[in-house]
Structures are given as C-alpha cells and as structure tokens.
Amino acid sequence: MRTKKICLGFVLGALLSLAATVHAAASNPDLDFYKGKTVTYIVSTKTGGGYDTYARLVARYMQKYLPGSKVIVKNVPGAGHIIGANTIYQAAPDGLTIGTFNTGLIYGQIVGQEGIQFDLNKFSWIGKANSETRVFVVGAKTPYKSFKDIMESKSPIKMPSSGVGSEDHNETVILAAALPANFQVVPGYAGKEAEMAILRGEVPAVLGSYTGLSGLIAAKEGRALMQYGSENGIPELNGVPHINSISVSPAGKSMIDLVNSIDVIGRLTAAPPGMPAGRLAVLREAYKKALTDADLIKDAKKYNLGLDPAYGEEVQRLVAAGINQSPDNLKMLRQIIKTD
Amino acid sequence: MEVWDAIWAGLGGAVSWPAFGLMLMAIPIGLVIGIIPGMGGNMGLALLIPFTFGMDPISGFALLLGMHAVVHTGGSIPAILFDTPGTGPNAATCIEGFPMAQKGEAGRALGAALTSSMLGGVLGAVFMALVIPVVRPMVLSFGPPEFFMLAMMGVAFISLMSGNSILKGLMAGGMGLVISFVGMDPQTGVVRFSFGILELMDGINIVTIVVGLFAVAEVIDMGIKGGAIAHSKSPNLKGSGVMQGVKDCFLNWWLVMRCSVIGNIIGIIPGLGGDAAAFICYGHALQTTKRRDEYGKGCVEGVLATDAAHNSKEGGALIPTLAFGVPGSSGMAILLGAFMILGVSPGKEMFTEHLDLVFSMVWVLVFANIIAVAICLPLAGTMAKITFLRTSVMIPFILVCGILGSYLTTSRIGDILITVLFGVIGYGMKKFDYARGPLILGIVLGKIAENALHVSLNLYGMKFIFEPIAFVILLITLATVFFPVYQSYARKKKEARK
C-alpha cells in the first residue's frame, strides 16, 4: 500500500516536472533561439567615451541573460550618431542586432535632417539605462546670481554651442524660445572649448550635461543656476532650481517637456522595427534583468556611471511623447532649430 | 620653501611603491600603442582606466600618465621607418623623418627623434612646473582671435615648406584648406563637399589622409622603383647612426629647447591641438634655420623640432585640466574623468594644498620620458635595419600597417578607400614635385582658422584684430612674410648698384 503510494507520488512528480519542462520549453522558443547565436550591439560612436562604456556594460550583462548567446559590441560612428541609428534601423528584425544612439536625434527627425533614414516612432525600444541631468552654468566672475537674473537680462546673453544642428545648439535655441530668454548663440565651440570660453569670460554662460560640467563646478570656476532634464537630484546640485519650477507659457511648457524628455531617455537600447513580439519580449526581459543585476550595479558604480533605467513600453511612450508634438508646436520647433 | 617641500614630496610619491612599478609597466604599453598606427593615447587610457579602480591617486596616475606620456615617442618610429605616423601629431615627423630613412639615415633619425622627444617631455614637465604661478593669465589670454592669428602664422609657413615652387606650395596648401572644409559647417549646419556620403559629414580624419599621402604613396613609388627604402647603403651600418642622432639633439639644443617651450604653450592652450603643435614647431625650425635647402630632403632639424613638440605638449595639457577642470585635449578629458574617480578634484587647491600631487605628476612625466627612450634607443639600430630590406618584403608590411591604422582610427571601411585615394594623390604630388607638407598644414590649420575667425567675428566684430596678443602675433607674421621680400629687394638693389 505504502509502496504504491510512493510509486504514485513518483509518477505524479515525474509527470509534473515533465509538464513543467514542456511548459517552459513551449513558452520560451524565443529564448532558446539565442542558443549559439551572436547578437551584435551597435554603438553609434567611436570606442571610448560614455556611449561605448554603457554599451559594453549592458552587452556583457545581456549576454548573461540570453543563455548560450554571445553579445558583441560593434562601433559604427559618424554623422553625429545618424549612421549608427540608420544601421540599427535597417538591420534584419530578427533580434540579433540591437544598439544605442543619442536621443538628441529626435530634434533631427523633427526638422528632417539630411541623412536620417529612420523613424524613431518605429524602433522597437528595449530600454534606457540612465537619465541625464543638465545644468545652466555661469562663470564664477559674472554678476548673475540666480536664473531670474538671466531671464531678466536686457542685453543678449552669449551662449556657446558646438555648432548649428548639434544637440546643445538645439537645446539652447529651444530654451531661449520657451522660457523665453535673451540668448545669442555663438556656434563653433567644439567639446571643452565652451568651458574655456567661460573661463576667459568670452561668454557668460553655458549649458550642458552635469557630468561634463562637474569639473568646472567642482573647481569653483562656474556656478550652476538652473538644472533641467532628469529630476533625480544630484546631491551637488541641491538648491539649484529645476526648470520645471519656472512658470512659462503653455507652448513654452511643451517645448521644455520635449527637452526634458530627451534628457531623461539617456543611454537607450533599441532594436529594428517590425520585431516579432515574442523575441522583443525576450530582449526586453534580458535587458531588465541585466540592468537590475547586482554586479552590473556594482560595476556602474566603479566606472562612475549613473543608472536610472526604464524598460520597453515605457521608453516607447517617452519617445513618442517627444516626437509626437502638436502641429503648431512642430511648426514652431522647425522654425527655431532649422539649419540654414 | 614650501614649494621645495612639495617638489621633494612629489618625488617621494613618484618613486614610492607600487606607483613606480606601475609606471614601469605602463611605459611599454604606451610605446606599443604609439607604434601601432591608429591606436592612440585615448585608446590606451580607455584600456587602463578599469585597472585603476581602488588604487591610491598617485599609483593611478603613475599608470595612466606613464602610459600617456610616451605614446608619441613610440609613434615616431613607424613615421620614420615606414612613413606611417603612429598617432596624429606624428604626421609631422614623416616630413623629414622618412626622407632621412631613404638617405640611409634611419638610425640617425630614430636617435634624434627619441632623444628629442625625451628632452621635449622632460622640458615640458619642468616648464609646466615653472608656469604654475602664472598659469591663469597665460591660459586665459589665448582665445579665438589669438587662435586665428596663430593659424595665420602657420599659413605663412607654407611658403617655407613649398620646396622649389612657392606656387605649387600654395596650390597644395589651398587644396588642404578645401579638404579641411569637408563635413558639417558648425556655423550654418550645412554639409559641405560630402557628395551625399553620410560618412563624410564628420570631415576626414588627418591620419586617414596622412597614411595615404605618405605611406601608400611611398609604397606605389617603391613598387615602381624597387630597391629598398634606404636608397644608399649607410656608410656605417654597424653603429647605424643612432648615436649621431643623439648627438644632433644636443648640438641643436637651442632648437629643441625652443620647440619644447612652444609645444608646451600650445598644450597649455586648449583648442589648438597636438597636430598643430608639431607643425608649428616644424615651421618654426624652417623659419630659423640656416640650412633651408636641406629641408624636405631629410633634415635632422625637422625631426628634432616636431618630436620635441609633441611630447612637451603633454605636460602643458595637464595644466588647464588640473587648474580649471577643463582638459586641454581629448586624452586629458579621459584623464580628468579618471582623476575624479581616483578622488583628485581639479581646481585652485591643486596648486596650493595638493601641490605635492602636481609635482608627483611632473616627476612621473620626467621619469616616463627618460625610461621610454632608454628602452627604445638600444633597439633603434636594429629597427633602422628594416629600411635596408628589399621592397618586395616591405610593401605588404607597410600596406597592412598603414591600412590597419587608417581603419583603426575611425573604424570605417570607407576610410580605407579615402586612404588609397590620397595614396594616388600623394604619388602624383611626389612625381610632379608638389611638397606634401603644405597640404597637411592646410588641413590641420584650415578648421582652426575658419572656426576661430567665425567665433571672433561673432564675439568682437572686425575689432578682434586689435586684441593685443592677436595683434602682436599678426605683426610677427607680417614681419616674417615681408622681411625676406625686403631682403631680396635690398640685395637686388645692391647688386644693381654694383
């Protein structure tokens, strides 16, 4: 009797575990697909630098959660991330090509920039790793004590930008129209030259990412008067007002929302459009597991990389909110950031 | 007195364990990265930074600076032997270095380049220490108007670098200028000369061009002529002339010294860049030499000038990085990031409270430069022998080396085509006696000049010419252009009177 029961138990157990195995296999053909496959992660910049570092970190940990796969990083630089984004967009949507590029391409798509062969609305969004806090910094010797002084300035405030059509240029002119503020943009300051211009006193102010400008602020050569983008406070910026606390017109508000949303979607990962739903789900799951992996978090800390992840549909929604502006807004934005 | 304490404390830091050991490890890495075309200091930093986590600051920057300081030392070696610059700034070394190799003086060129880069590096570090008290006014007095005038001063060198025909030199320089316009114009956002090719939107990288213009062109030439790189057997293959090169460096100590100081100053001023430093020093050497006829045909002075410049600018570039948190070059930007991870925060305190740290860096630069050359010099003689090999052996090697360099620099297949195209152009220029230096000069200075002019006009209008320092540079440029004209006029007049 007893043996019978045990036998029954065994049989039942075996059946159950078999069912479980069958179930697992049946529900994850898309995960099994990755066994023995190579996934290419495209980075739209050269090796070294922020995008590359994030990409290599994400790729390493996604490989861990796509069992049996190999995730390799390929750098496809050029034309301000456009070539990389085009390459990802045009890749076969089989889940073996994913990649990263600058969210600032939203501006390019809005004005129909030359060379763009993608529609950001159609990418299969996988996730984003960070949000960027950006700051408005004035030189330590300038008379401006608060952002209110900037907005009330009668004389134009010269603002350096790397060049017409670049992300920082677009941001400067959009904020000038949205706030509004009396900015006069001086293009031609590539990279760190803008900060030198602050030191030399050629221009009173600059805007840029906190990571980029933290050296200037730490050296007490510049004062942050306003922050925008991510609201996840950086301790060093405590007491610096966020742009959302400035009251502006409704049209201005929607433009500021656009700028903020672009900065919030930092270090994104996307796949080509038209992915099979199951495979996209697997990639999103692997991305989510990677970004919540305790070792990745530890590594990010070591490399001094901020983390503020969001996943799948939420990123899709954020991007859509950025691009899908009202016709009036679009017209206005095109006016502001046109490149001729 | 305090400064002396800091110097000694800095020395103590630099020779402490494990910092010194790490630096010894870093030096060969830097040399190899420099020798491999297309791999530069930035890539080296990106590779090494992960190893610095958890290190104390001195060990961390002994590793990073030790590597970074000697990259250009290594980069001159392929420039002299194969006409393929290891890094961008080494492009200038090709101009005199390779013709020296062709004359059978590769050993002498290597000896001169290595010794000069060592002296440049050491003098650069010392000069960096000396200018600490006046760093602020020095760095901040150079803005867009001064950049523009410095670029114009460089343009004036075209006439000196033209060889036999000034007209041909000007044509080459003009072509360089046009090539520098390729890509997106920052002032208007308009893409110029891209022919609809997206990859050209960023412009053409200088290494892509130089490898074609020099290395590939040389390969074509060698393929046609046969023989070896060195056309004549070196008179003393045994010693291979390395010691002669070392001696040259000390015989021309005053030139090396001046170029070190110029290179250092250009390093201190962010915005001109290392490529410009080497070329401006080459132009300076040309301008002040008594042996102008020998230039372009393998004059050791040219090698001395360029190599002193690119190592001395590293010390200079540290200054704005440490003093203001504004890096003087892209490599320094990566270093700054690493410093901040290591807990070294930039700012005025660096030069007051943490002066010993600064001096540790100075010492690391000094040691790294000396040790790197101590490693390379004994090998230089053997390396020089490569230039006596048959071309059929050398051609595949140089082609692979050059094209790999071109590809590694930008990671774009299309750039290999550009390199080959410039190879054909370079061969044509060589055959029809157009100097290639002015072309490179046009490319290097074109972007700086155009941008600086736009920004200056935007900020100050036409008045920018009268910014004091800019105006002085303009006067010097005008003097250097018109003085020879006046001289020859006076000479003719004198002869006519006779």
mmCIF file of C-alpha atoms in Angstrom, chain B residues 47-291:
data_model
loop_
_atom_site.group_PDB
_atom_site.id
_atom_site.type_symbol
_atom_site.label_atom_id
_atom_site.label_comp_id
_atom_site.label_asym_id
_atom_site.label_seq_id
_atom_site.Cartn_x
_atom_site.Cartn_y
_atom_site.Cartn_z
ATOM 1 C CA LEU B 47 42.054 50.228 -21.676
ATOM 2 C CA LEU B 48 43.938 51.086 -18.488
ATOM 3 C CA ILE B 49 41.361 53.058 -16.515
ATOM 4 C CA PRO B 50 39.487 49.976 -15.251
ATOM 5 C CA PHE B 51 42.732 48.822 -13.599
ATOM 6 C CA THR B 52 42.982 51.994 -11.551
ATOM 7 C CA PHE B 53 39.853 51.344 -9.525
ATOM 8 C CA GLY B 54 40.734 51.102 -5.893
ATOM 9 C CA MET B 55 44.253 52.447 -6.376
ATOM 10 C CA ASP B 56 45.552 55.406 -4.430
ATOM 11 C CA PRO B 57 45.703 58.551 -6.606
ATOM 12 C CA ILE B 58 49.478 58.507 -7.118
ATOM 13 C CA SER B 59 49.537 54.876 -8.276
ATOM 14 C CA GLY B 60 46.548 55.537 -10.504
ATOM 15 C CA PHE B 61 48.066 58.420 -12.370
ATOM 16 C CA ALA B 62 51.529 56.840 -12.438
ATOM 17 C CA LEU B 63 49.902 54.117 -14.510
ATOM 18 C CA LEU B 64 47.832 56.435 -16.701
ATOM 19 C CA LEU B 65 50.295 59.292 -17.158
ATOM 20 C CA GLY B 66 53.237 56.915 -17.573
ATOM 21 C CA MET B 67 51.437 55.326 -20.497
ATOM 22 C CA HIS B 68 50.061 58.527 -21.978
ATOM 23 C CA ALA B 69 53.322 60.459 -21.792
ATOM 24 C CA VAL B 70 55.245 58.163 -24.114
ATOM 25 C CA VAL B 71 52.668 57.356 -26.806
ATOM 26 C CA HIS B 72 54.076 59.910 -29.231
ATOM 27 C CA THR B 73 57.610 58.676 -28.552
ATOM 28 C CA GLY B 74 56.539 55.329 -29.960
ATOM 29 C CA GLY B 75 54.510 56.956 -32.720
ATOM 30 C CA SER B 76 57.587 58.468 -34.344
ATOM 31 C CA ILE B 77 59.125 55.065 -35.007
ATOM 32 C CA PRO B 78 56.735 53.928 -37.791
ATOM 33 C CA ALA B 79 56.667 57.534 -39.057
ATOM 34 C CA ILE B 80 60.411 57.401 -39.703
ATOM 35 C CA LEU B 81 60.676 53.792 -40.831
ATOM 36 C CA PHE B 82 57.526 53.434 -42.947
ATOM 37 C CA ASP B 83 56.201 56.949 -43.450
ATOM 38 C CA THR B 84 53.152 55.858 -41.403
ATOM 39 C CA PRO B 85 52.548 58.052 -38.362
ATOM 40 C CA GLY B 86 51.659 56.088 -35.238
ATOM 41 C CA THR B 87 49.431 58.914 -33.998
ATOM 42 C CA GLY B 88 48.083 62.141 -35.493
ATOM 43 C CA PRO B 89 50.800 64.506 -34.225
ATOM 44 C CA ASN B 90 53.489 62.179 -35.565
ATOM 45 C CA ALA B 91 52.378 63.101 -39.088
ATOM 46 C CA ALA B 92 54.819 65.987 -38.955
ATOM 47 C CA THR B 93 57.663 63.600 -38.165
ATOM 48 C CA CYS B 94 57.103 61.922 -41.555
ATOM 49 C CA ILE B 95 58.089 65.052 -43.466
ATOM 50 C CA GLU B 96 61.788 64.874 -42.614
ATOM 51 C CA GLY B 97 61.992 61.519 -40.859
ATOM 52 C CA PHE B 98 61.187 59.301 -43.807
ATOM 53 C CA PRO B 99 63.426 61.095 -46.321
ATOM 54 C CA MET B 100 66.205 60.572 -43.783
ATOM 55 C CA ALA B 101 65.423 56.844 -43.793
ATOM 56 C CA GLN B 102 65.567 56.959 -47.581
ATOM 57 C CA LYS B 103 69.003 58.500 -47.384
ATOM 58 C CA GLY B 104 70.051 55.562 -45.246
ATOM 59 C CA GLU B 105 69.917 57.592 -42.063
ATOM 60 C CA ALA B 106 67.009 55.838 -40.350
ATOM 61 C CA GLY B 107 69.146 55.165 -37.291
ATOM 62 C CA ARG B 108 70.169 58.787 -37.018
ATOM 63 C CA ALA B 109 66.549 59.895 -37.432
ATOM 64 C CA LEU B 110 65.380 57.495 -34.746
ATOM 65 C CA GLY B 111 68.141 58.561 -32.397
ATOM 66 C CA ALA B 112 67.294 62.202 -32.943
ATOM 67 C CA ALA B 113 63.538 61.681 -32.644
ATOM 68 C CA LEU B 114 63.776 59.618 -29.470
ATOM 69 C CA THR B 115 66.254 61.883 -27.739
ATOM 70 C CA SER B 116 64.378 64.970 -28.761
ATOM 71 C CA SER B 117 61.058 63.591 -27.575
ATOM 72 C CA MET B 118 62.683 62.719 -24.277
ATOM 73 C CA LEU B 119 64.117 66.204 -23.860
ATOM 74 C CA GLY B 120 60.815 67.672 -25.007
ATOM 75 C CA GLY B 121 58.923 65.601 -22.479
ATOM 76 C CA VAL B 122 61.274 66.476 -19.651
ATOM 77 C CA LEU B 123 61.473 70.158 -20.530
ATOM 78 C CA GLY B 124 57.712 70.212 -20.939
ATOM 79 C CA ALA B 125 57.274 68.834 -17.453
ATOM 80 C CA VAL B 126 59.784 71.297 -15.993
ATOM 81 C CA PHE B 127 58.191 74.177 -17.850
ATOM 82 C CA MET B 128 54.820 73.073 -16.562
ATOM 83 C CA ALA B 129 56.169 73.308 -13.033
ATOM 84 C CA LEU B 130 57.651 76.737 -13.737
ATOM 85 C CA VAL B 131 54.482 78.300 -15.120
ATOM 86 C CA ILE B 132 52.261 77.183 -12.253
ATOM 87 C CA PRO B 133 52.292 80.653 -10.655
ATOM 88 C CA VAL B 134 51.249 82.391 -13.865
ATOM 89 C CA VAL B 135 49.043 79.659 -15.214
ATOM 90 C CA ARG B 136 45.806 81.561 -15.088
ATOM 91 C CA PRO B 137 46.686 84.652 -17.145
ATOM 92 C CA MET B 138 48.713 82.505 -19.504
ATOM 93 C CA VAL B 139 45.947 80.079 -20.335
ATOM 94 C CA LEU B 140 43.224 82.649 -20.425
ATOM 95 C CA SER B 141 44.910 85.174 -22.683
ATOM 96 C CA PHE B 142 44.520 82.897 -25.710
ATOM 97 C CA GLY B 143 41.040 82.954 -27.220
ATOM 98 C CA PRO B 144 39.559 82.676 -30.701
ATOM 99 C CA PRO B 145 41.250 85.878 -32.049
ATOM 100 C CA GLU B 146 44.650 84.562 -30.949
ATOM 101 C CA PHE B 147 43.895 81.101 -32.377
ATOM 102 C CA PHE B 148 43.067 82.671 -35.696
ATOM 103 C CA MET B 149 46.280 84.665 -35.757
ATOM 104 C CA LEU B 150 48.345 81.635 -34.736
ATOM 105 C CA ALA B 151 46.755 79.699 -37.582
ATOM 106 C CA MET B 152 47.644 82.528 -39.951
ATOM 107 C CA MET B 153 51.200 82.383 -38.691
ATOM 108 C CA GLY B 154 51.140 78.702 -39.593
ATOM 109 C CA VAL B 155 49.803 79.508 -43.054
ATOM 110 C CA ALA B 156 52.776 81.791 -43.575
ATOM 111 C CA PHE B 157 54.984 78.711 -43.160
ATOM 112 C CA ILE B 158 53.521 77.310 -46.372
ATOM 113 C CA SER B 159 55.872 79.493 -48.351
ATOM 114 C CA LEU B 160 58.800 77.989 -46.444
ATOM 115 C CA MET B 161 57.593 74.430 -46.800
ATOM 116 C CA SER B 162 56.951 74.671 -50.521
ATOM 117 C CA GLY B 163 60.319 73.499 -51.709
ATOM 118 C CA ASN B 164 61.228 74.657 -55.202
ATOM 119 C CA SER B 165 57.998 76.308 -56.204
ATOM 120 C CA ILE B 166 56.005 78.622 -53.979
ATOM 121 C CA LEU B 167 53.136 78.487 -56.451
ATOM 122 C CA LYS B 168 52.926 74.716 -56.190
ATOM 123 C CA GLY B 169 53.116 75.001 -52.399
ATOM 124 C CA LEU B 170 50.260 77.473 -52.351
ATOM 125 C CA MET B 171 48.210 75.184 -54.567
ATOM 126 C CA ALA B 172 48.809 72.257 -52.234
ATOM 127 C CA GLY B 173 48.009 74.436 -49.214
ATOM 128 C CA GLY B 174 44.802 75.631 -50.852
ATOM 129 C CA MET B 175 43.789 72.086 -51.566
ATOM 130 C CA GLY B 176 44.438 71.220 -47.915
ATOM 131 C CA LEU B 177 42.213 74.103 -46.900
ATOM 132 C CA VAL B 178 39.388 72.807 -49.102
ATOM 133 C CA ILE B 179 39.794 69.310 -47.682
ATOM 134 C CA SER B 180 39.504 70.747 -44.182
ATOM 135 C CA PHE B 181 36.080 72.109 -45.156
ATOM 136 C CA VAL B 182 34.682 68.639 -45.821
ATOM 137 C CA GLY B 183 31.873 67.911 -43.392
ATOM 138 C CA MET B 184 29.302 69.808 -41.414
ATOM 139 C CA ASP B 185 29.934 73.523 -41.079
ATOM 140 C CA PRO B 186 29.301 74.394 -37.433
ATOM 141 C CA GLN B 187 28.276 77.941 -38.336
ATOM 142 C CA THR B 188 25.403 77.052 -40.625
ATOM 143 C CA GLY B 189 24.760 73.347 -40.142
ATOM 144 C CA VAL B 190 25.299 72.882 -43.876
ATOM 145 C CA VAL B 191 27.209 69.803 -45.002
ATOM 146 C CA ARG B 192 30.000 70.701 -47.421
ATOM 147 C CA PHE B 193 31.791 68.583 -50.038
ATOM 148 C CA SER B 194 30.227 65.349 -48.826
ATOM 149 C CA PHE B 195 28.734 64.333 -52.183
ATOM 150 C CA GLY B 196 25.821 62.872 -50.262
ATOM 151 C CA ILE B 197 28.084 60.443 -48.430
ATOM 152 C CA LEU B 198 26.999 60.409 -44.797
ATOM 153 C CA GLU B 199 30.391 59.225 -43.565
ATOM 154 C CA LEU B 200 31.935 62.465 -44.794
ATOM 155 C CA MET B 201 29.683 64.553 -42.561
ATOM 156 C CA ASP B 202 32.335 64.481 -39.810
ATOM 157 C CA GLY B 203 35.108 65.518 -42.165
ATOM 158 C CA ILE B 204 38.152 63.407 -42.961
ATOM 159 C CA ASN B 205 40.475 62.315 -40.194
ATOM 160 C CA ILE B 206 44.048 63.539 -40.505
ATOM 161 C CA VAL B 207 45.523 60.058 -40.004
ATOM 162 C CA THR B 208 43.367 58.696 -42.847
ATOM 163 C CA ILE B 209 44.880 61.321 -45.129
ATOM 164 C CA VAL B 210 48.467 61.189 -43.924
ATOM 165 C CA VAL B 211 48.692 57.404 -44.205
ATOM 166 C CA GLY B 212 47.560 57.674 -47.821
ATOM 167 C CA LEU B 213 49.545 60.747 -48.721
ATOM 168 C CA PHE B 214 52.796 59.397 -47.321
ATOM 169 C CA ALA B 215 52.748 55.637 -46.670
ATOM 170 C CA VAL B 216 50.608 54.475 -49.596
ATOM 171 C CA ALA B 217 52.260 56.934 -51.977
ATOM 172 C CA GLU B 218 55.645 55.628 -50.868
ATOM 173 C CA VAL B 219 54.504 52.055 -51.452
ATOM 174 C CA ILE B 220 53.481 52.919 -55.008
ATOM 175 C CA ASP B 221 56.811 54.625 -55.558
ATOM 176 C CA MET B 222 58.742 51.692 -54.118
ATOM 177 C CA GLY B 223 56.760 49.243 -56.204
ATOM 178 C CA ILE B 224 57.743 51.128 -59.321
ATOM 179 C CA LYS B 225 61.365 51.753 -58.428
ATOM 180 C CA GLY B 226 62.214 48.604 -56.471
ATOM 181 C CA GLY B 227 65.293 48.537 -54.259
ATOM 182 C CA ALA B 228 64.960 49.264 -50.555
ATOM 183 C CA ILE B 229 63.520 52.158 -48.532
ATOM 184 C CA ALA B 230 67.056 53.360 -47.995
ATOM 185 C CA HIS B 231 68.399 54.222 -51.401
ATOM 186 C CA SER B 232 72.006 54.332 -50.383
ATOM 187 C CA LYS B 233 73.830 51.935 -48.136
ATOM 188 C CA SER B 234 74.520 53.598 -44.867
ATOM 189 C CA PRO B 235 78.234 54.240 -44.548
ATOM 190 C CA ASN B 236 78.371 52.660 -41.122
ATOM 191 C CA LEU B 237 75.640 50.070 -40.806
ATOM 192 C CA LYS B 238 77.201 48.848 -37.590
ATOM 193 C CA GLY B 239 76.536 51.863 -35.465
ATOM 194 C CA SER B 240 73.686 52.748 -37.842
ATOM 195 C CA GLY B 241 73.917 56.383 -36.854
ATOM 196 C CA VAL B 242 71.772 56.238 -33.741
ATOM 197 C CA MET B 243 74.434 57.931 -31.659
ATOM 198 C CA GLN B 244 74.811 60.550 -34.356
ATOM 199 C CA GLY B 245 71.097 61.315 -33.927
ATOM 200 C CA VAL B 246 71.511 61.612 -30.171
ATOM 201 C CA LYS B 247 74.431 63.945 -30.739
ATOM 202 C CA ASP B 248 72.408 66.017 -33.216
ATOM 203 C CA CYS B 249 69.894 66.593 -30.491
ATOM 204 C CA PHE B 250 72.461 68.111 -28.179
ATOM 205 C CA LEU B 251 74.208 70.034 -30.954
ATOM 206 C CA ASN B 252 70.843 71.651 -31.744
ATOM 207 C CA TRP B 253 69.882 72.032 -28.083
ATOM 208 C CA TRP B 254 68.662 75.572 -28.552
ATOM 209 C CA LEU B 255 66.173 74.494 -31.259
ATOM 210 C CA VAL B 256 64.963 71.576 -29.125
ATOM 211 C CA MET B 257 64.545 73.919 -26.190
ATOM 212 C CA ARG B 258 62.528 76.472 -28.169
ATOM 213 C CA CYS B 259 60.301 73.825 -29.702
ATOM 214 C CA SER B 260 59.710 72.274 -26.295
ATOM 215 C CA VAL B 261 58.551 75.607 -24.961
ATOM 216 C CA ILE B 262 56.337 76.275 -27.996
ATOM 217 C CA GLY B 263 54.864 72.768 -27.786
ATOM 218 C CA ASN B 264 54.263 73.209 -24.096
ATOM 219 C CA ILE B 265 52.476 76.509 -24.570
ATOM 220 C CA ILE B 266 50.277 75.053 -27.285
ATOM 221 C CA GLY B 267 49.487 72.202 -24.908
ATOM 222 C CA ILE B 268 48.519 74.676 -22.208
ATOM 223 C CA ILE B 269 46.116 76.459 -24.536
ATOM 224 C CA PRO B 270 43.277 74.056 -25.147
ATOM 225 C CA GLY B 271 41.870 74.338 -28.625
ATOM 226 C CA LEU B 272 44.838 74.267 -30.941
ATOM 227 C CA GLY B 273 45.610 70.589 -30.576
ATOM 228 C CA GLY B 274 48.651 68.378 -30.832
ATOM 229 C CA ASP B 275 48.703 68.198 -34.635
ATOM 230 C CA ALA B 276 49.109 71.950 -34.798
ATOM 231 C CA ALA B 277 51.883 71.911 -32.174
ATOM 232 C CA ALA B 278 54.139 69.649 -34.215
ATOM 233 C CA PHE B 279 53.525 71.559 -37.445
ATOM 234 C CA ILE B 280 54.018 74.975 -35.910
ATOM 235 C CA CYS B 281 57.336 73.815 -34.463
ATOM 236 C CA TYR B 282 58.350 72.390 -37.812
ATOM 237 C CA GLY B 283 57.553 75.728 -39.392
ATOM 238 C CA HIS B 284 59.475 77.497 -36.665
ATOM 239 C CA ALA B 285 62.527 75.313 -37.334
ATOM 240 C CA LEU B 286 62.277 76.057 -41.036
ATOM 241 C CA GLN B 287 61.986 79.726 -40.407
ATOM 242 C CA THR B 288 65.012 79.992 -38.192
ATOM 243 C CA THR B 289 67.317 77.513 -39.898
ATOM 244 C CA LYS B 290 70.460 78.247 -41.815
ATOM 245 C CA ARG B 291 70.101 75.024 -43.808
#
